[in-house]
Coordinates of N, CA and C in Angstrom, one line a residue:
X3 N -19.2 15.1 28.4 CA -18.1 14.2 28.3 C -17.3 14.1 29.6
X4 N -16.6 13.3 29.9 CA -16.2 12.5 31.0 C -14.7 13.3 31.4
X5 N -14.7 13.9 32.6 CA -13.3 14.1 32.7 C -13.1 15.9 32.5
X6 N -14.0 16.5 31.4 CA -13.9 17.6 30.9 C -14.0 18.7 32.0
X7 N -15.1 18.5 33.2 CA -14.2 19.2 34.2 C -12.9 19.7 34.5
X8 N -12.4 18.5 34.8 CA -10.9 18.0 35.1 C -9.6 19.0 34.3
X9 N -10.6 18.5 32.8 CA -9.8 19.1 31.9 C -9.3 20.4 31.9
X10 N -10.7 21.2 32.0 CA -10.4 22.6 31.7 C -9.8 23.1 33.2
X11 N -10.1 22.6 34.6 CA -9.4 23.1 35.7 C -7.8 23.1 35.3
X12 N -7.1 22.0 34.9 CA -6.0 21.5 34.9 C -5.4 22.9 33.4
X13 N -6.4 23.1 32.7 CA -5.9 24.1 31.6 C -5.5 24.9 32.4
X14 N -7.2 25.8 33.2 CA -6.5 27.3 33.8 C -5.5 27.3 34.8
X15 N -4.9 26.2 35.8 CA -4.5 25.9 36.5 C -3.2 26.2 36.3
X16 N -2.9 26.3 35.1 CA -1.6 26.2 34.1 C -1.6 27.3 33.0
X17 N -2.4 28.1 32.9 CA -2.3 29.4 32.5 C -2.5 29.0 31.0
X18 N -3.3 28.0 30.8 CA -3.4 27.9 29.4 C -4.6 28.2 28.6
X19 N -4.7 29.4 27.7 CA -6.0 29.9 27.4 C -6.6 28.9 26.2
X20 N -8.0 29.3 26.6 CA -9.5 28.1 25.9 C -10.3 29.3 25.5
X21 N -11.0 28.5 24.3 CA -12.0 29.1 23.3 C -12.6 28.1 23.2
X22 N -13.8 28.6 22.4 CA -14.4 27.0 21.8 C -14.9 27.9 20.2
X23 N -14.7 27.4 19.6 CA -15.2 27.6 17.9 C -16.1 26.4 16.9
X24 N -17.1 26.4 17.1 CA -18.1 25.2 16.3 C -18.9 25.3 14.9
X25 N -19.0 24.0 14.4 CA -19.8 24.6 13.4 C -21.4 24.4 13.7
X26 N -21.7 24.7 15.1 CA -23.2 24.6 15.3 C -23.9 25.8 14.5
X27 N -25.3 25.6 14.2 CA -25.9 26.7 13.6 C -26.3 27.6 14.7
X28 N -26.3 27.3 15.7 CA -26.7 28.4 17.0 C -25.9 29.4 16.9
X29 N -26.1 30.5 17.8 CA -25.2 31.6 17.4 C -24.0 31.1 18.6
X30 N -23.2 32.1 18.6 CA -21.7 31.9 19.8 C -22.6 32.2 21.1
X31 N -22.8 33.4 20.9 CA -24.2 33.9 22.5 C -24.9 32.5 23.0
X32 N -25.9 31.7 21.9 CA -26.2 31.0 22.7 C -25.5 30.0 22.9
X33 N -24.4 29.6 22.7 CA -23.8 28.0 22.8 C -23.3 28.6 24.5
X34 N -23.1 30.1 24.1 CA -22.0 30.4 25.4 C -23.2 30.4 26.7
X35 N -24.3 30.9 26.7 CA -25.1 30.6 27.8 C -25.8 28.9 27.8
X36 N -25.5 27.8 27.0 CA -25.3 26.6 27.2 C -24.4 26.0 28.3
X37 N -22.8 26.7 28.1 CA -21.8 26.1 28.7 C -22.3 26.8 30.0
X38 N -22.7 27.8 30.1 CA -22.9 28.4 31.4 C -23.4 27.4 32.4
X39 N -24.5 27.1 31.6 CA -25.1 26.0 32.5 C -24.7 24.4 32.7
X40 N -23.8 23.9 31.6 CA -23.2 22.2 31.6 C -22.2 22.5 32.7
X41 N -21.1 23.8 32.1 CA -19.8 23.9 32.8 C -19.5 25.1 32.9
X42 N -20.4 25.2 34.4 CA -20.5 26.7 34.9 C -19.0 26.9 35.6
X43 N -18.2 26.6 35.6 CA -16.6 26.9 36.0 C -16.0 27.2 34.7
X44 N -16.3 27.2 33.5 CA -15.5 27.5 32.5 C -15.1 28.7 32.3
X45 N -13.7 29.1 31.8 CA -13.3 30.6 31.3 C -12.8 30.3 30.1
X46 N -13.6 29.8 28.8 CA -13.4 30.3 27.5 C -13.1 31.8 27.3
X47 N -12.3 32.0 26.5 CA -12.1 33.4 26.2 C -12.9 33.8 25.6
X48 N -13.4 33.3 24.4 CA -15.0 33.6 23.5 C -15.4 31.7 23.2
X49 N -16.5 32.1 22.6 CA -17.3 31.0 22.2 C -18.0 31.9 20.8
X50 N -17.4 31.3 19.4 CA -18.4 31.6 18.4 C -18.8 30.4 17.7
X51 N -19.2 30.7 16.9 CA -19.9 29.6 15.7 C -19.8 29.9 14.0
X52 N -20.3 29.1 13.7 CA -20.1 29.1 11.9 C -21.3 30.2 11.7
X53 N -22.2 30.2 12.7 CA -23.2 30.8 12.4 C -22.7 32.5 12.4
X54 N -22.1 32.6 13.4 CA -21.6 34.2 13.2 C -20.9 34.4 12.4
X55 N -20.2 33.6 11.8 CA -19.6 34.2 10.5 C -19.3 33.9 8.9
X56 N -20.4 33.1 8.8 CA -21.0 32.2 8.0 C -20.0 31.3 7.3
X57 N -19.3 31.0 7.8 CA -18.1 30.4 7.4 C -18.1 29.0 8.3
X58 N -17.7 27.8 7.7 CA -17.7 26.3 8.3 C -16.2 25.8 8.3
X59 N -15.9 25.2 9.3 CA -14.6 24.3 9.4 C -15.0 23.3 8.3
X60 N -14.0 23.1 7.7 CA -12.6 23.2 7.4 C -12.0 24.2 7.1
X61 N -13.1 25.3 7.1 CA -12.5 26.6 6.1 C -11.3 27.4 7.2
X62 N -9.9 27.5 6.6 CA -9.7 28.4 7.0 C -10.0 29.6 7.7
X63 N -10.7 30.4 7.4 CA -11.1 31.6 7.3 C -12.0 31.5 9.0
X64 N -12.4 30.3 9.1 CA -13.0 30.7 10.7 C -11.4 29.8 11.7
X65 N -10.7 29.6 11.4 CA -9.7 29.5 12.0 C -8.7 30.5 12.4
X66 N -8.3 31.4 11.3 CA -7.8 32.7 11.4 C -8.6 33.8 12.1
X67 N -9.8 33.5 11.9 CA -10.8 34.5 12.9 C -10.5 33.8 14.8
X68 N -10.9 32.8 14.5 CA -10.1 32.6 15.7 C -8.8 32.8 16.6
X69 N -7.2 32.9 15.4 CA -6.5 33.1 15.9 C -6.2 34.7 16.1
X70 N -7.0 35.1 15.6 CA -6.8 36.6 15.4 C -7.6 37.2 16.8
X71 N -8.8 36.4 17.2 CA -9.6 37.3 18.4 C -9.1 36.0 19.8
X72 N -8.2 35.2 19.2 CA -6.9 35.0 20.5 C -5.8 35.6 20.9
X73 N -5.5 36.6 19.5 CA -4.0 37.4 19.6 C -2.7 36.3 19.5
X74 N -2.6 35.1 19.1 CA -2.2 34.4 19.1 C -1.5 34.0 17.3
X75 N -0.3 33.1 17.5 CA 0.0 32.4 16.5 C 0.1 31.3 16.2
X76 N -0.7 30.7 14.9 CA -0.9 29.5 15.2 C 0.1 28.8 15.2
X77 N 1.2 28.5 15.5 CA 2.0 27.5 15.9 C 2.5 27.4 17.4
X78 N 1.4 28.3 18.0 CA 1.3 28.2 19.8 C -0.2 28.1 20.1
X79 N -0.4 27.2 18.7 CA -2.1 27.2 19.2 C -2.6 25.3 19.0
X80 N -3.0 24.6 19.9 CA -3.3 23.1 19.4 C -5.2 23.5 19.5
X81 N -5.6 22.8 18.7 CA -7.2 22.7 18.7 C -7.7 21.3 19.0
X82 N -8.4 20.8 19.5 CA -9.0 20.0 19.8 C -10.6 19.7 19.2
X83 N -11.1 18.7 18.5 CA -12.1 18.6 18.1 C -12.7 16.8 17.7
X84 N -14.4 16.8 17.3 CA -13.8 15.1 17.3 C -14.0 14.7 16.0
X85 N -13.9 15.9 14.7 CA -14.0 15.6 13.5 C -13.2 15.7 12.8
X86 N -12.4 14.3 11.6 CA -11.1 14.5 11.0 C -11.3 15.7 10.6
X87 N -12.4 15.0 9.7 CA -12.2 16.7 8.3 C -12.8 17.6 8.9
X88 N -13.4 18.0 9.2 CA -13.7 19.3 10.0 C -12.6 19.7 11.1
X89 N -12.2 19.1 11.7 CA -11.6 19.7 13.3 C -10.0 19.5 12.6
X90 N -9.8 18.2 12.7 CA -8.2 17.8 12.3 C -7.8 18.4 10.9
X91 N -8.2 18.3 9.9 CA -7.9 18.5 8.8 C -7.8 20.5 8.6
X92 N -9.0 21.1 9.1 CA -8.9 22.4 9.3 C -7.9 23.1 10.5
X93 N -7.5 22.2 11.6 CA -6.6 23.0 12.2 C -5.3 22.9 11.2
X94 N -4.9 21.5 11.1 CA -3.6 21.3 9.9 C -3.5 22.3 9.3
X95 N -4.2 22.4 8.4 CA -4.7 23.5 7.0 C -4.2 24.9 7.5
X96 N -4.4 25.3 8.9 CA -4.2 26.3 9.3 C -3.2 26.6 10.4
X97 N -2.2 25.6 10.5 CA -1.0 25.7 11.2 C -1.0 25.1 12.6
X98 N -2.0 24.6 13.1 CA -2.6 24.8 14.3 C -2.4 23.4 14.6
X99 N -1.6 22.8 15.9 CA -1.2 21.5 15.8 C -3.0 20.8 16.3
X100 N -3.5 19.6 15.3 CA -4.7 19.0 15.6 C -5.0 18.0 16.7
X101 N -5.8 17.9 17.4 CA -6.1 17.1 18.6 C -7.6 16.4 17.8
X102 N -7.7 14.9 18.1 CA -8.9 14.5 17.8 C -9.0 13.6 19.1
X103 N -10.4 14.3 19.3 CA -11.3 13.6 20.5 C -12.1 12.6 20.1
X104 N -12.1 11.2 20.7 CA -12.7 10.4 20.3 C -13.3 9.8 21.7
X105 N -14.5 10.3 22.5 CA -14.7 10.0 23.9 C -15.5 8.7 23.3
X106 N -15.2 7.8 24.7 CA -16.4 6.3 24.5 C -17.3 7.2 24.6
X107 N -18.5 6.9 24.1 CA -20.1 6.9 24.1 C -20.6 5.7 23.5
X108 N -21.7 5.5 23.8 CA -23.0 4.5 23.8 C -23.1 4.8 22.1
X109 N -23.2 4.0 20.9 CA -23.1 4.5 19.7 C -24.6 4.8 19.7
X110 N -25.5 4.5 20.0 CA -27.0 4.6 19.7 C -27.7 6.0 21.1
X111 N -26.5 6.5 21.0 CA -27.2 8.2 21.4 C -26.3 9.2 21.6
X112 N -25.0 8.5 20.2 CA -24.0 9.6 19.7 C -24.4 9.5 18.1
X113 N -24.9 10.6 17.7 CA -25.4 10.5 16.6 C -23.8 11.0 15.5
X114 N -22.8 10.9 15.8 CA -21.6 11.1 15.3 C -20.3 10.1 15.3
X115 N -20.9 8.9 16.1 CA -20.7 7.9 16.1 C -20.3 7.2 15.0
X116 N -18.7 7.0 14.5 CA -18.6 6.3 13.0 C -18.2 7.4 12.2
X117 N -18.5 8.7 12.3 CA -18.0 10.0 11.6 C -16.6 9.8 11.1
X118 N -15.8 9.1 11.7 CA -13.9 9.2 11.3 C -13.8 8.1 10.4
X119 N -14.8 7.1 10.4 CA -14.4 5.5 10.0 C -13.9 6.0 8.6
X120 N -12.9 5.2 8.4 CA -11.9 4.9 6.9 C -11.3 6.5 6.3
X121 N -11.2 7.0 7.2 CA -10.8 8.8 7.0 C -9.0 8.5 7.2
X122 N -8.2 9.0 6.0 CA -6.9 8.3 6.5 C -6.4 9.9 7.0
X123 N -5.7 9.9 7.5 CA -4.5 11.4 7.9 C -3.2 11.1 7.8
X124 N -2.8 12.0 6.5 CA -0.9 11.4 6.2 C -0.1 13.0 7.0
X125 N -0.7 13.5 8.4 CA 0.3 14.1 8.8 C -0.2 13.9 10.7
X126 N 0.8 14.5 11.6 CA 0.8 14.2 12.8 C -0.2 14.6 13.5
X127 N -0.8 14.2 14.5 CA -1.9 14.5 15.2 C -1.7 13.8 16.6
X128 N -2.8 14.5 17.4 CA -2.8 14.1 18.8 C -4.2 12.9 18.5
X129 N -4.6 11.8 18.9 CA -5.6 11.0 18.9 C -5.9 10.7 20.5
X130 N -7.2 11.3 21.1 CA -7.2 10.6 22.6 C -8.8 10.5 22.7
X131 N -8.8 9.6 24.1 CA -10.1 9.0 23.8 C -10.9 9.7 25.0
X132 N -9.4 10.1 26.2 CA -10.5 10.5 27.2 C -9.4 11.8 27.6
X133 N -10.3 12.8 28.4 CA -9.5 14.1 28.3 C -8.0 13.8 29.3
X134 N -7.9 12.9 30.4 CA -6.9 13.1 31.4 C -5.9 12.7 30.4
X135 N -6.0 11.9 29.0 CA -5.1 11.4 28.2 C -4.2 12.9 27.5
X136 N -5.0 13.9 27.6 CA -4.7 14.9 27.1 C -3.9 16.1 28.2
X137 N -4.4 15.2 29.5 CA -3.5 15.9 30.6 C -2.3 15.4 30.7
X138 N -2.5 14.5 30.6 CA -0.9 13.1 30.2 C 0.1 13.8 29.2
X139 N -0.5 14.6 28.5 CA 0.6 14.5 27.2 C 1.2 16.3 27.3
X140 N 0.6 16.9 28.2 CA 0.4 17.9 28.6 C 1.7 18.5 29.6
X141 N 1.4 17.5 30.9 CA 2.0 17.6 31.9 C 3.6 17.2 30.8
X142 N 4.2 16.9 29.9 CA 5.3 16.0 29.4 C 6.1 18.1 29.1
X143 N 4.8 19.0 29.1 CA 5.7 20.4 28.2 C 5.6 21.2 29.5
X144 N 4.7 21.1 30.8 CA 4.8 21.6 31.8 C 5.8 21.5 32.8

């Protein structure tokens, strides 16, 4: 994704701690020796998956696991993801202010492409298309 460099420098730059939590079937080990190699400058704190704990977003239950091996509370935690019901709807659900990523891509080799279409949200969210947009809105609490 475009910018995501940028992104995560401008995070740690600013003392702001990163995870990643997915619902890939891979385990967290391997997604985390993935990132090693896309975005070898990264300092996620952890990287797990549904697969370690057999639990799927929306569910609560892998959100609390996350806030819990952040030591954090969710209402000092925003998540970012690019699925309503999965990413937006399960941070909501669990206190956690929601970010939805919607990067341009090419629709014929984003197989997720169309995922949000006609999904309504009756509560507040972050919607951005490209990450500096999320440095933009960032720099406004810095």
């Amino acid at each position: 994704m475009p910018y995501t460099d940028k992104m995560l420098d401008y995070l740690y730059k600013n003392g702001i701690h990163t995870a990643v939590f997915s619902n890939l079937g891979w385990s967290g080990e391997a997604l985390t020796e993935r990132f090693a190699r896309l975005l070898p400058n990264n300092k996620f704190e952890f990287v797990i998956t549904s697969s370690d704990y057999m639990y799927r977003k929306p569910s609560r239950v892998l959100f609390d696991i996350a806030l819990n091996k952040a030591g954090l509370a969710s209402d000092k935690v925003w998540y970012c993801g690019d699925s309503v019901t999965a990413d937006i709807e399960g941070a909501y659900g669990a206190g956690i202010f929601p970010v939805l990523y919607e990067g341009e891509t090419r629709d014929d080799i984003n197989p997720y492409s169309g995922q949000n279409d006609g999904i309504k949200v009756c509560f507040d969210y972050l919607h951005i298309h490209d990450w500096r947009e999320l440095i933009a809105v960032l720099e406004k609490f810095i």
